[in-house]
Amino acid sequence: MPFLTIAHSTRYAYRHPVSFGEHRIMVRPRESHDQRLIEARLDITPAPANLRYIHDVFGNSVAIARFDRRARELRFDSVVRMEHSPAGDHAVAIEDYARAFPFTYAGEDMPDLLRSIERQHLDPERIVDSWARSFVKDDRRTDTAEMLATMTETIRREFTYVPRYEQGTQSPIETLNRRQGTCRDYAVLMMEAARALGLAARFVSGYVYSPSRGEGRVGGGNTHAWVRIFLPGSGWVEYDPTNGIVGNRGLIRVAVARDPMQAVPLSGSWAGFPGSDTGMTVDIAVHLDDDTVPA
């Protein structure tokens, strides 16, 4: 059971002193049976006049900072120490009625899943629909778990990962046409493909790490994005199409949302002379305790 230390630093720099509006910070991992916080510290420079924490509509922990002074630099430093319980695809247990696709969610679950099934992107030519349906076997039984694992691995294998530091995502159709994108783009594509098949899917923002020296991970050095899909019998299951991961092995959840814009790690505003903004730098490091890193 790995113990991790996650250091996440974000720095904004300005040529002249500027004032700051309200900032919302989502960097605190969600506590659950598979991830337990031991310590979490958030340092902000300059110190905010007021800092409070809330849980948003999805249960994510959000820090809200308000400022009363001007500065040429704004810095957010988060250090988290936690315990993580990785589980792979072997831990996915699906109810008998849902093991073969298609299936229908239970009546008591459907009202709460509907918004996560609704499509978020227009697909007038059914491009995403057709791609999603290509994973369904017409001539024989389609195994639900196998179908989703194959979709995850197909994106990892056939698409080219290209880092992009600007906010926002490509549309699923853009990602399919370009055959490349960031982890956010891949997550949105798989989320929409799952929804096209009538499955409930949510966007996840968090951190990725290598559980062992022999396992490389793409998407480190910045926040990472993947998908959760609701499967009867296992609940919300993690799928990371960037790395071809099924399950939470190497994945630390911070924010879960219906849409990527609801899971932005840091957002806010500033006011000052035009051209004052000289850029942003982000530094993220995930360290495993030496005695928890297998060879």
PDB file of C-alpha atoms in Angstrom:
ATOM      1  CA  MET A   1       0.000   0.000   0.000  1.00  0.00           C
ATOM      2  CA  PRO A   2       1.986   3.057  -1.251  1.00  0.00           C
ATOM      3  CA  PHE A   3       2.477   6.228   0.743  1.00  0.00           C
ATOM      4  CA  LEU A   4       2.845   9.293  -1.490  1.00  0.00           C
ATOM      5  CA  THR A   5       3.878  12.909  -1.201  1.00  0.00           C
ATOM      6  CA  ILE A   6       2.428  15.209  -3.862  1.00  0.00           C
ATOM      7  CA  ALA A   7       3.950  18.679  -4.292  1.00  0.00           C
ATOM      8  CA  HIS A   8       1.982  20.965  -6.625  1.00  0.00           C
ATOM      9  CA  SER A   9       3.219  24.512  -7.199  1.00  0.00           C
ATOM     10  CA  THR A  10       1.636  27.131  -9.473  1.00  0.00           C
ATOM     11  CA  ARG A  11       3.211  30.568  -9.956  1.00  0.00           C
ATOM     12  CA  TYR A  12       1.823  33.596 -11.824  1.00  0.00           C
ATOM     13  CA  ALA A  13       4.239  36.462 -12.569  1.00  0.00           C
ATOM     14  CA  TYR A  14       3.510  40.087 -13.531  1.00  0.00           C
ATOM     15  CA  ARG A  15       5.657  43.029 -14.688  1.00  0.00           C
ATOM     16  CA  HIS A  16       3.808  45.454 -12.428  1.00  0.00           C
ATOM     17  CA  PRO A  17       1.867  44.970  -9.181  1.00  0.00           C
ATOM     18  CA  VAL A  18      -1.684  43.816  -9.911  1.00  0.00           C
ATOM     19  CA  SER A  19      -4.759  43.143  -7.816  1.00  0.00           C
ATOM     20  CA  PHE A  20      -6.379  39.728  -7.605  1.00  0.00           C
ATOM     21  CA  GLY A  21      -9.964  38.636  -7.769  1.00  0.00           C
ATOM     22  CA  GLU A  22     -11.396  35.533  -6.166  1.00  0.00           C
ATOM     23  CA  HIS A  23      -9.497  32.305  -6.896  1.00  0.00           C
ATOM     24  CA  ARG A  24     -10.868  28.756  -6.671  1.00  0.00           C
ATOM     25  CA  ILE A  25      -8.349  26.004  -5.972  1.00  0.00           C
ATOM     26  CA  MET A  26      -9.000  22.264  -6.416  1.00  0.00           C
ATOM     27  CA  VAL A  27      -5.795  20.416  -5.528  1.00  0.00           C
ATOM     28  CA  ARG A  28      -6.839  18.429  -2.441  1.00  0.00           C
ATOM     29  CA  PRO A  29      -7.354  14.719  -3.313  1.00  0.00           C
ATOM     30  CA  ARG A  30     -10.749  13.232  -2.577  1.00  0.00           C
ATOM     31  CA  GLU A  31     -10.813  10.962   0.456  1.00  0.00           C
ATOM     32  CA  SER A  32     -12.251   7.504  -0.099  1.00  0.00           C
ATOM     33  CA  HIS A  33     -11.675   3.838   0.716  1.00  0.00           C
ATOM     34  CA  ASP A  34      -8.793   3.757  -1.784  1.00  0.00           C
ATOM     35  CA  GLN A  35      -7.119   7.069  -0.965  1.00  0.00           C
ATOM     36  CA  ARG A  36      -6.622   8.431   2.551  1.00  0.00           C
ATOM     37  CA  LEU A  37      -5.139  11.824   3.349  1.00  0.00           C
ATOM     38  CA  ILE A  38      -2.544  11.957   6.101  1.00  0.00           C
ATOM     39  CA  GLU A  39      -1.629  15.623   5.720  1.00  0.00           C
ATOM     40  CA  ALA A  40      -2.645  18.436   3.356  1.00  0.00           C
ATOM     41  CA  ARG A  41      -1.157  21.926   3.342  1.00  0.00           C
ATOM     42  CA  LEU A  42      -1.915  24.858   1.032  1.00  0.00           C
ATOM     43  CA  ASP A  43       0.341  27.926   1.172  1.00  0.00           C
ATOM     44  CA  ILE A  44      -0.619  31.034  -0.830  1.00  0.00           C
ATOM     45  CA  THR A  45       1.644  34.050  -1.475  1.00  0.00           C
ATOM     46  CA  PRO A  46       0.654  36.811  -0.934  1.00  0.00           C
ATOM     47  CA  ALA A  47      -1.454  35.580   1.944  1.00  0.00           C
ATOM     48  CA  PRO A  48      -5.172  35.900   1.142  1.00  0.00           C
ATOM     49  CA  ALA A  49      -7.402  38.148   3.207  1.00  0.00           C
ATOM     50  CA  ASN A  50      -9.831  35.236   3.469  1.00  0.00           C
ATOM     51  CA  LEU A  51      -9.536  31.514   2.716  1.00  0.00           C
ATOM     52  CA  ARG A  52     -12.421  29.112   3.110  1.00  0.00           C
ATOM     53  CA  TYR A  53     -13.219  25.568   1.967  1.00  0.00           C
ATOM     54  CA  ILE A  54     -16.412  24.211   0.468  1.00  0.00           C
ATOM     55  CA  HIS A  55     -17.615  21.013  -1.188  1.00  0.00           C
ATOM     56  CA  ASP A  56     -19.031  21.603  -4.656  1.00  0.00           C
ATOM     57  CA  VAL A  57     -22.032  19.812  -6.145  1.00  0.00           C
ATOM     58  CA  PHE A  58     -19.876  16.752  -6.895  1.00  0.00           C
ATOM     59  CA  GLY A  59     -18.332  16.598  -3.425  1.00  0.00           C
ATOM     60  CA  ASN A  60     -14.955  17.987  -4.545  1.00  0.00           C
ATOM     61  CA  SER A  61     -13.002  19.994  -1.977  1.00  0.00           C
ATOM     62  CA  VAL A  62     -12.633  23.582  -3.204  1.00  0.00           C
ATOM     63  CA  ALA A  63     -10.570  26.306  -1.521  1.00  0.00           C
ATOM     64  CA  ILE A  64     -11.779  29.859  -2.201  1.00  0.00           C
ATOM     65  CA  ALA A  65      -9.248  32.660  -1.697  1.00  0.00           C
ATOM     66  CA  ARG A  66      -9.901  36.416  -1.651  1.00  0.00           C
ATOM     67  CA  PHE A  67      -7.134  39.024  -1.640  1.00  0.00           C
ATOM     68  CA  ASP A  68      -6.788  42.610  -0.426  1.00  0.00           C
ATOM     69  CA  ARG A  69      -3.290  43.504  -1.637  1.00  0.00           C
ATOM     70  CA  ARG A  70      -1.461  43.976  -4.915  1.00  0.00           C
ATOM     71  CA  ALA A  71       1.637  42.003  -5.877  1.00  0.00           C
ATOM     72  CA  ARG A  72       3.885  41.084  -8.798  1.00  0.00           C
ATOM     73  CA  GLU A  73       3.622  37.384  -8.060  1.00  0.00           C
ATOM     74  CA  LEU A  74       0.856  35.012  -7.019  1.00  0.00           C
ATOM     75  CA  ARG A  75       1.895  31.564  -5.867  1.00  0.00           C
ATOM     76  CA  PHE A  76       0.008  28.479  -4.725  1.00  0.00           C
ATOM     77  CA  ASP A  77       1.970  25.660  -3.077  1.00  0.00           C
ATOM     78  CA  SER A  78       0.141  22.465  -2.146  1.00  0.00           C
ATOM     79  CA  VAL A  79       1.830  19.580  -0.333  1.00  0.00           C
ATOM     80  CA  VAL A  80      -0.172  16.432   0.320  1.00  0.00           C
ATOM     81  CA  ARG A  81       0.863  13.239   2.036  1.00  0.00           C
ATOM     82  CA  MET A  82      -1.455  10.314   1.535  1.00  0.00           C
ATOM     83  CA  GLU A  83      -1.976   6.576   1.464  1.00  0.00           C
ATOM     84  CA  HIS A  84      -3.144   5.011  -1.804  1.00  0.00           C
ATOM     85  CA  SER A  85      -4.637   1.550  -2.420  1.00  0.00           C
ATOM     86  CA  PRO A  86      -4.103   0.668  -6.096  1.00  0.00           C
ATOM     87  CA  ALA A  87      -6.506  -1.754  -7.756  1.00  0.00           C
ATOM     88  CA  GLY A  88      -6.307  -2.986 -11.336  1.00  0.00           C
ATOM     89  CA  ASP A  89      -8.861  -4.354 -13.764  1.00  0.00           C
ATOM     90  CA  HIS A  90      -9.039  -7.606 -11.760  1.00  0.00           C
ATOM     91  CA  ALA A  91     -11.003  -5.683  -9.135  1.00  0.00           C
ATOM     92  CA  VAL A  92     -13.818  -4.830 -11.586  1.00  0.00           C
ATOM     93  CA  ALA A  93     -16.762  -7.066 -10.692  1.00  0.00           C
ATOM     94  CA  ILE A  94     -19.878  -6.522 -12.806  1.00  0.00           C
ATOM     95  CA  GLU A  95     -23.377  -7.701 -11.965  1.00  0.00           C
ATOM     96  CA  ASP A  96     -24.592 -10.610 -14.099  1.00  0.00           C
ATOM     97  CA  TYR A  97     -27.191  -8.530 -15.929  1.00  0.00           C
ATOM     98  CA  ALA A  98     -24.572  -5.975 -17.030  1.00  0.00           C
ATOM     99  CA  ARG A  99     -21.732  -8.273 -18.054  1.00  0.00           C
ATOM    100  CA  ALA A 100     -22.920  -8.315 -21.658  1.00  0.00           C
ATOM    101  CA  PHE A 101     -23.537  -5.084 -23.558  1.00  0.00           C
ATOM    102  CA  PRO A 102     -26.083  -3.594 -24.061  1.00  0.00           C
ATOM    103  CA  PHE A 103     -27.733  -3.499 -20.667  1.00  0.00           C
ATOM    104  CA  THR A 104     -30.000  -1.090 -18.767  1.00  0.00           C
ATOM    105  CA  TYR A 105     -29.110   0.517 -15.468  1.00  0.00           C
ATOM    106  CA  ALA A 106     -31.287  -0.335 -12.472  1.00  0.00           C
ATOM    107  CA  GLY A 107     -34.325   1.865 -12.005  1.00  0.00           C
ATOM    108  CA  GLU A 108     -33.143   3.201  -8.646  1.00  0.00           C
ATOM    109  CA  ASP A 109     -29.799   4.312 -10.159  1.00  0.00           C
ATOM    110  CA  MET A 110     -31.042   5.859 -13.381  1.00  0.00           C
ATOM    111  CA  PRO A 111     -32.367   9.201 -11.986  1.00  0.00           C
ATOM    112  CA  ASP A 112     -28.949   9.985 -10.499  1.00  0.00           C
ATOM    113  CA  LEU A 113     -27.015   8.831 -13.564  1.00  0.00           C
ATOM    114  CA  LEU A 114     -28.995  10.632 -16.252  1.00  0.00           C
ATOM    115  CA  ARG A 115     -26.918  13.838 -16.308  1.00  0.00           C
ATOM    116  CA  SER A 116     -23.763  11.742 -16.641  1.00  0.00           C
ATOM    117  CA  ILE A 117     -25.271   9.911 -19.629  1.00  0.00           C
ATOM    118  CA  GLU A 118     -26.297  13.084 -21.479  1.00  0.00           C
ATOM    119  CA  ARG A 119     -24.031  14.009 -24.376  1.00  0.00           C
ATOM    120  CA  GLN A 120     -22.097  17.296 -24.061  1.00  0.00           C
ATOM    121  CA  HIS A 121     -20.902  17.667 -27.670  1.00  0.00           C
ATOM    122  CA  LEU A 122     -22.867  17.821 -30.898  1.00  0.00           C
ATOM    123  CA  ASP A 123     -22.291  14.904 -33.260  1.00  0.00           C
ATOM    124  CA  PRO A 124     -24.584  15.584 -36.253  1.00  0.00           C
ATOM    125  CA  GLU A 125     -22.779  13.157 -38.556  1.00  0.00           C
ATOM    126  CA  ARG A 126     -22.608  10.513 -35.826  1.00  0.00           C
ATOM    127  CA  ILE A 127     -18.816  10.308 -36.047  1.00  0.00           C
ATOM    128  CA  VAL A 128     -18.329   9.639 -32.340  1.00  0.00           C
ATOM    129  CA  ASP A 129     -21.315   7.287 -32.335  1.00  0.00           C
ATOM    130  CA  SER A 130     -19.834   5.219 -35.166  1.00  0.00           C
ATOM    131  CA  TRP A 131     -16.436   5.048 -33.492  1.00  0.00           C
ATOM    132  CA  ALA A 132     -17.995   3.958 -30.195  1.00  0.00           C
ATOM    133  CA  ARG A 133     -20.131   1.326 -31.924  1.00  0.00           C
ATOM    134  CA  SER A 134     -17.037  -0.139 -33.575  1.00  0.00           C
ATOM    135  CA  PHE A 135     -16.196  -1.712 -30.208  1.00  0.00           C
ATOM    136  CA  VAL A 136     -19.536  -3.553 -30.084  1.00  0.00           C
ATOM    137  CA  LYS A 137     -19.485  -7.050 -31.617  1.00  0.00           C
ATOM    138  CA  ASP A 138     -22.435  -7.474 -33.953  1.00  0.00           C
ATOM    139  CA  ASP A 139     -21.923 -11.158 -34.585  1.00  0.00           C
ATOM    140  CA  ARG A 140     -21.461 -12.367 -31.023  1.00  0.00           C
ATOM    141  CA  ARG A 141     -21.761 -11.438 -27.356  1.00  0.00           C
ATOM    142  CA  THR A 142     -20.054  -8.157 -26.375  1.00  0.00           C
ATOM    143  CA  ASP A 143     -18.408  -8.401 -22.992  1.00  0.00           C
ATOM    144  CA  THR A 144     -18.874  -5.032 -21.216  1.00  0.00           C
ATOM    145  CA  ALA A 145     -15.547  -5.040 -19.374  1.00  0.00           C
ATOM    146  CA  GLU A 146     -13.627  -6.180 -22.449  1.00  0.00           C
ATOM    147  CA  MET A 147     -15.306  -3.534 -24.625  1.00  0.00           C
ATOM    148  CA  LEU A 148     -14.296  -0.662 -22.345  1.00  0.00           C
ATOM    149  CA  ALA A 149     -10.784  -2.018 -21.793  1.00  0.00           C
ATOM    150  CA  THR A 150     -10.334  -2.307 -25.569  1.00  0.00           C
ATOM    151  CA  MET A 151     -11.523   1.257 -26.094  1.00  0.00           C
ATOM    152  CA  THR A 152      -9.076   2.475 -23.447  1.00  0.00           C
ATOM    153  CA  GLU A 153      -6.151   0.602 -24.989  1.00  0.00           C
ATOM    154  CA  THR A 154      -7.076   1.640 -28.550  1.00  0.00           C
ATOM    155  CA  ILE A 155      -6.792   5.327 -27.683  1.00  0.00           C
ATOM    156  CA  ARG A 156      -3.445   4.744 -25.977  1.00  0.00           C
ATOM    157  CA  ARG A 157      -2.087   2.726 -28.910  1.00  0.00           C
ATOM    158  CA  GLU A 158      -3.485   4.537 -31.947  1.00  0.00           C
ATOM    159  CA  PHE A 159      -3.427   8.191 -30.837  1.00  0.00           C
ATOM    160  CA  THR A 160      -0.373  10.414 -30.332  1.00  0.00           C
ATOM    161  CA  TYR A 161      -0.056  12.167 -26.993  1.00  0.00           C
ATOM    162  CA  VAL A 162       0.842  15.851 -27.512  1.00  0.00           C
ATOM    163  CA  PRO A 163       1.131  18.087 -24.413  1.00  0.00           C
ATOM    164  CA  ARG A 164      -0.802  21.373 -24.555  1.00  0.00           C
ATOM    165  CA  TYR A 165      -0.655  23.807 -21.669  1.00  0.00           C
ATOM    166  CA  GLU A 166      -3.511  26.102 -22.653  1.00  0.00           C
ATOM    167  CA  GLN A 167      -6.830  25.528 -20.909  1.00  0.00           C
ATOM    168  CA  GLY A 168      -9.699  23.879 -22.725  1.00  0.00           C
ATOM    169  CA  THR A 169     -10.145  20.680 -24.688  1.00  0.00           C
ATOM    170  CA  GLN A 170     -10.582  19.626 -28.270  1.00  0.00           C
ATOM    171  CA  SER A 171     -13.987  18.349 -29.272  1.00  0.00           C
ATOM    172  CA  PRO A 172     -14.218  14.554 -29.537  1.00  0.00           C
ATOM    173  CA  ILE A 173     -14.555  14.860 -33.312  1.00  0.00           C
ATOM    174  CA  GLU A 174     -11.353  16.930 -33.493  1.00  0.00           C
ATOM    175  CA  THR A 175      -9.498  14.312 -31.492  1.00  0.00           C
ATOM    176  CA  LEU A 176     -10.755  11.518 -33.735  1.00  0.00           C
ATOM    177  CA  ASN A 177      -9.814  13.435 -36.885  1.00  0.00           C
ATOM    178  CA  ARG A 178      -6.370  14.498 -35.662  1.00  0.00           C
ATOM    179  CA  ARG A 179      -5.555  11.206 -33.919  1.00  0.00           C
ATOM    180  CA  GLN A 180      -3.669  13.191 -31.305  1.00  0.00           C
ATOM    181  CA  GLY A 181      -4.291  15.255 -28.195  1.00  0.00           C
ATOM    182  CA  THR A 182      -3.687  15.681 -24.486  1.00  0.00           C
ATOM    183  CA  CYS A 183      -4.960  13.560 -21.617  1.00  0.00           C
ATOM    184  CA  ARG A 184      -7.913  15.982 -21.342  1.00  0.00           C
ATOM    185  CA  ASP A 185      -8.796  15.445 -24.994  1.00  0.00           C
ATOM    186  CA  TYR A 186      -8.605  11.669 -24.640  1.00  0.00           C
ATOM    187  CA  ALA A 187     -10.763  11.757 -21.513  1.00  0.00           C
ATOM    188  CA  VAL A 188     -13.434  13.841 -23.254  1.00  0.00           C
ATOM    189  CA  LEU A 189     -13.406  11.520 -26.288  1.00  0.00           C
ATOM    190  CA  MET A 190     -13.841   8.383 -24.186  1.00  0.00           C
ATOM    191  CA  MET A 191     -16.436  10.041 -21.988  1.00  0.00           C
ATOM    192  CA  GLU A 192     -18.541  11.003 -25.006  1.00  0.00           C
ATOM    193  CA  ALA A 193     -18.045   7.570 -26.602  1.00  0.00           C
ATOM    194  CA  ALA A 194     -19.261   5.859 -23.425  1.00  0.00           C
ATOM    195  CA  ARG A 195     -22.260   8.194 -23.286  1.00  0.00           C
ATOM    196  CA  ALA A 196     -22.992   7.415 -26.936  1.00  0.00           C
ATOM    197  CA  LEU A 197     -23.377   3.796 -25.805  1.00  0.00           C
ATOM    198  CA  GLY A 198     -25.764   4.836 -23.022  1.00  0.00           C
ATOM    199  CA  LEU A 199     -23.205   4.545 -20.216  1.00  0.00           C
ATOM    200  CA  ALA A 200     -22.775   7.058 -17.398  1.00  0.00           C
ATOM    201  CA  ALA A 201     -19.334   8.690 -17.543  1.00  0.00           C
ATOM    202  CA  ARG A 202     -17.599  11.500 -15.666  1.00  0.00           C
ATOM    203  CA  PHE A 203     -14.427  13.510 -16.145  1.00  0.00           C
ATOM    204  CA  VAL A 204     -11.652  13.146 -13.555  1.00  0.00           C
ATOM    205  CA  SER A 205      -8.766  15.505 -12.838  1.00  0.00           C
ATOM    206  CA  GLY A 206      -5.914  14.468 -10.580  1.00  0.00           C
ATOM    207  CA  TYR A 207      -2.378  13.135 -10.537  1.00  0.00           C
ATOM    208  CA  VAL A 208      -0.612  10.185 -12.149  1.00  0.00           C
ATOM    209  CA  TYR A 209       2.408   8.295 -10.844  1.00  0.00           C
ATOM    210  CA  SER A 210       4.355   5.103 -11.627  1.00  0.00           C
ATOM    211  CA  PRO A 211       3.560   2.443  -8.992  1.00  0.00           C
ATOM    212  CA  SER A 212       6.781   0.560  -9.804  1.00  0.00           C
ATOM    213  CA  ARG A 213      10.068   1.247 -11.528  1.00  0.00           C
ATOM    214  CA  GLY A 214       9.004  -0.874 -14.472  1.00  0.00           C
ATOM    215  CA  GLU A 215       5.821   1.067 -15.189  1.00  0.00           C
ATOM    216  CA  GLY A 216       6.102   4.311 -17.114  1.00  0.00           C
ATOM    217  CA  ARG A 217       3.259   6.814 -17.111  1.00  0.00           C
ATOM    218  CA  VAL A 218       2.441   9.540 -19.622  1.00  0.00           C
ATOM    219  CA  GLY A 219       1.032  12.814 -18.340  1.00  0.00           C
ATOM    220  CA  GLY A 220       3.204  13.425 -15.285  1.00  0.00           C
ATOM    221  CA  GLY A 221       4.617  16.856 -14.433  1.00  0.00           C
ATOM    222  CA  ASN A 222       1.172  18.402 -14.688  1.00  0.00           C
ATOM    223  CA  THR A 223      -2.331  17.518 -13.588  1.00  0.00           C
ATOM    224  CA  HIS A 224      -3.729  14.463 -15.333  1.00  0.00           C
ATOM    225  CA  ALA A 225      -7.188  13.616 -16.669  1.00  0.00           C
ATOM    226  CA  TRP A 226      -9.117  10.395 -17.201  1.00  0.00           C
ATOM    227  CA  VAL A 227     -12.668   8.986 -17.049  1.00  0.00           C
ATOM    228  CA  ARG A 228     -14.923   7.194 -14.577  1.00  0.00           C
ATOM    229  CA  ILE A 229     -17.666   4.954 -15.941  1.00  0.00           C
ATOM    230  CA  PHE A 230     -20.466   3.558 -13.789  1.00  0.00           C
ATOM    231  CA  LEU A 231     -20.680  -0.255 -13.922  1.00  0.00           C
ATOM    232  CA  PRO A 232     -23.267  -2.109 -11.802  1.00  0.00           C
ATOM    233  CA  GLY A 233     -21.452  -4.181  -9.210  1.00  0.00           C
ATOM    234  CA  SER A 234     -18.328  -2.002  -9.072  1.00  0.00           C
ATOM    235  CA  GLY A 235     -19.738   1.513  -9.193  1.00  0.00           C
ATOM    236  CA  TRP A 236     -17.500   4.180 -10.709  1.00  0.00           C
ATOM    237  CA  VAL A 237     -14.515   2.523 -12.422  1.00  0.00           C
ATOM    238  CA  GLU A 238     -11.411   4.446 -13.565  1.00  0.00           C
ATOM    239  CA  TYR A 239     -10.339   4.362 -17.233  1.00  0.00           C
ATOM    240  CA  ASP A 240      -7.204   6.234 -18.300  1.00  0.00           C
ATOM    241  CA  PRO A 241      -6.983   6.172 -22.110  1.00  0.00           C
ATOM    242  CA  THR A 242      -3.686   8.084 -22.094  1.00  0.00           C
ATOM    243  CA  ASN A 243      -1.901   5.213 -20.344  1.00  0.00           C
ATOM    244  CA  GLY A 244      -4.278   2.342 -21.078  1.00  0.00           C
ATOM    245  CA  ILE A 245      -5.096   1.912 -17.381  1.00  0.00           C
ATOM    246  CA  VAL A 246      -8.234   0.189 -16.089  1.00  0.00           C
ATOM    247  CA  GLY A 247      -8.650   0.718 -12.355  1.00  0.00           C
ATOM    248  CA  ASN A 248      -6.965   3.263 -10.108  1.00  0.00           C
ATOM    249  CA  ARG A 249      -3.400   1.929 -10.281  1.00  0.00           C
ATOM    250  CA  GLY A 250      -1.177   5.016 -10.444  1.00  0.00           C
ATOM    251  CA  LEU A 251      -4.122   7.448 -10.429  1.00  0.00           C
ATOM    252  CA  ILE A 252      -4.979   9.941  -7.645  1.00  0.00           C
ATOM    253  CA  ARG A 253      -8.428  11.556  -7.910  1.00  0.00           C
ATOM    254  CA  VAL A 254      -8.765  15.229  -7.038  1.00  0.00           C
ATOM    255  CA  ALA A 255     -11.894  16.400  -8.857  1.00  0.00           C
ATOM    256  CA  VAL A 256     -14.751  14.456 -10.452  1.00  0.00           C
ATOM    257  CA  ALA A 257     -17.238  16.333 -12.641  1.00  0.00           C
ATOM    258  CA  ARG A 258     -19.738  16.014 -15.437  1.00  0.00           C
ATOM    259  CA  ASP A 259     -17.775  18.442 -17.644  1.00  0.00           C
ATOM    260  CA  PRO A 260     -14.036  19.339 -17.742  1.00  0.00           C
ATOM    261  CA  MET A 261     -14.731  23.019 -16.998  1.00  0.00           C
ATOM    262  CA  GLN A 262     -16.119  21.947 -13.606  1.00  0.00           C
ATOM    263  CA  ALA A 263     -12.798  20.334 -12.670  1.00  0.00           C
ATOM    264  CA  VAL A 264     -10.258  23.094 -13.395  1.00  0.00           C
ATOM    265  CA  PRO A 265      -7.530  22.856 -10.715  1.00  0.00           C
ATOM    266  CA  LEU A 266      -7.048  26.628 -10.391  1.00  0.00           C
ATOM    267  CA  SER A 267      -9.079  29.563 -11.683  1.00  0.00           C
ATOM    268  CA  GLY A 268      -9.302  33.263 -10.859  1.00  0.00           C
ATOM    269  CA  SER A 269      -8.804  36.786 -12.162  1.00  0.00           C
ATOM    270  CA  TRP A 270      -6.446  39.747 -11.867  1.00  0.00           C
ATOM    271  CA  ALA A 271      -6.606  43.457 -12.725  1.00  0.00           C
ATOM    272  CA  GLY A 272      -3.759  45.776 -13.663  1.00  0.00           C
ATOM    273  CA  PHE A 273      -1.901  47.410 -16.558  1.00  0.00           C
ATOM    274  CA  PRO A 274      -2.378  45.652 -19.920  1.00  0.00           C
ATOM    275  CA  GLY A 275       0.545  43.391 -20.713  1.00  0.00           C
ATOM    276  CA  SER A 276       1.490  42.898 -17.077  1.00  0.00           C
ATOM    277  CA  ASP A 277       0.997  39.135 -17.231  1.00  0.00           C
ATOM    278  CA  THR A 278       4.321  37.415 -17.988  1.00  0.00           C
ATOM    279  CA  GLY A 279       3.088  33.859 -17.707  1.00  0.00           C
ATOM    280  CA  MET A 280       2.419  30.909 -15.471  1.00  0.00           C
ATOM    281  CA  THR A 281       4.636  28.026 -14.378  1.00  0.00           C
ATOM    282  CA  VAL A 282       3.410  24.746 -12.918  1.00  0.00           C
ATOM    283  CA  ASP A 283       5.561  22.175 -11.147  1.00  0.00           C
ATOM    284  CA  ILE A 284       4.134  18.874  -9.925  1.00  0.00           C
ATOM    285  CA  ALA A 285       6.074  16.046  -8.340  1.00  0.00           C
ATOM    286  CA  VAL A 286       4.702  12.799  -6.918  1.00  0.00           C
ATOM    287  CA  HIS A 287       7.117  10.889  -4.694  1.00  0.00           C
ATOM    288  CA  LEU A 288       6.622   7.372  -3.343  1.00  0.00           C
ATOM    289  CA  ASP A 289       8.227   6.408  -0.052  1.00  0.00           C
ATOM    290  CA  ASP A 290      11.277   4.316  -0.853  1.00  0.00           C
ATOM    291  CA  ASP A 291       9.981   1.289   1.016  1.00  0.00           C
ATOM    292  CA  THR A 292       6.733   1.258  -1.018  1.00  0.00           C
ATOM    293  CA  VAL A 293       8.308   1.275  -4.495  1.00  0.00           C
ATOM    294  CA  PRO A 294       8.555  -2.278  -5.879  1.00  0.00           C
ATOM    295  CA  ALA A 295      11.151  -3.111  -8.507  1.00  0.00           C
TER     296      ALA A 295
END
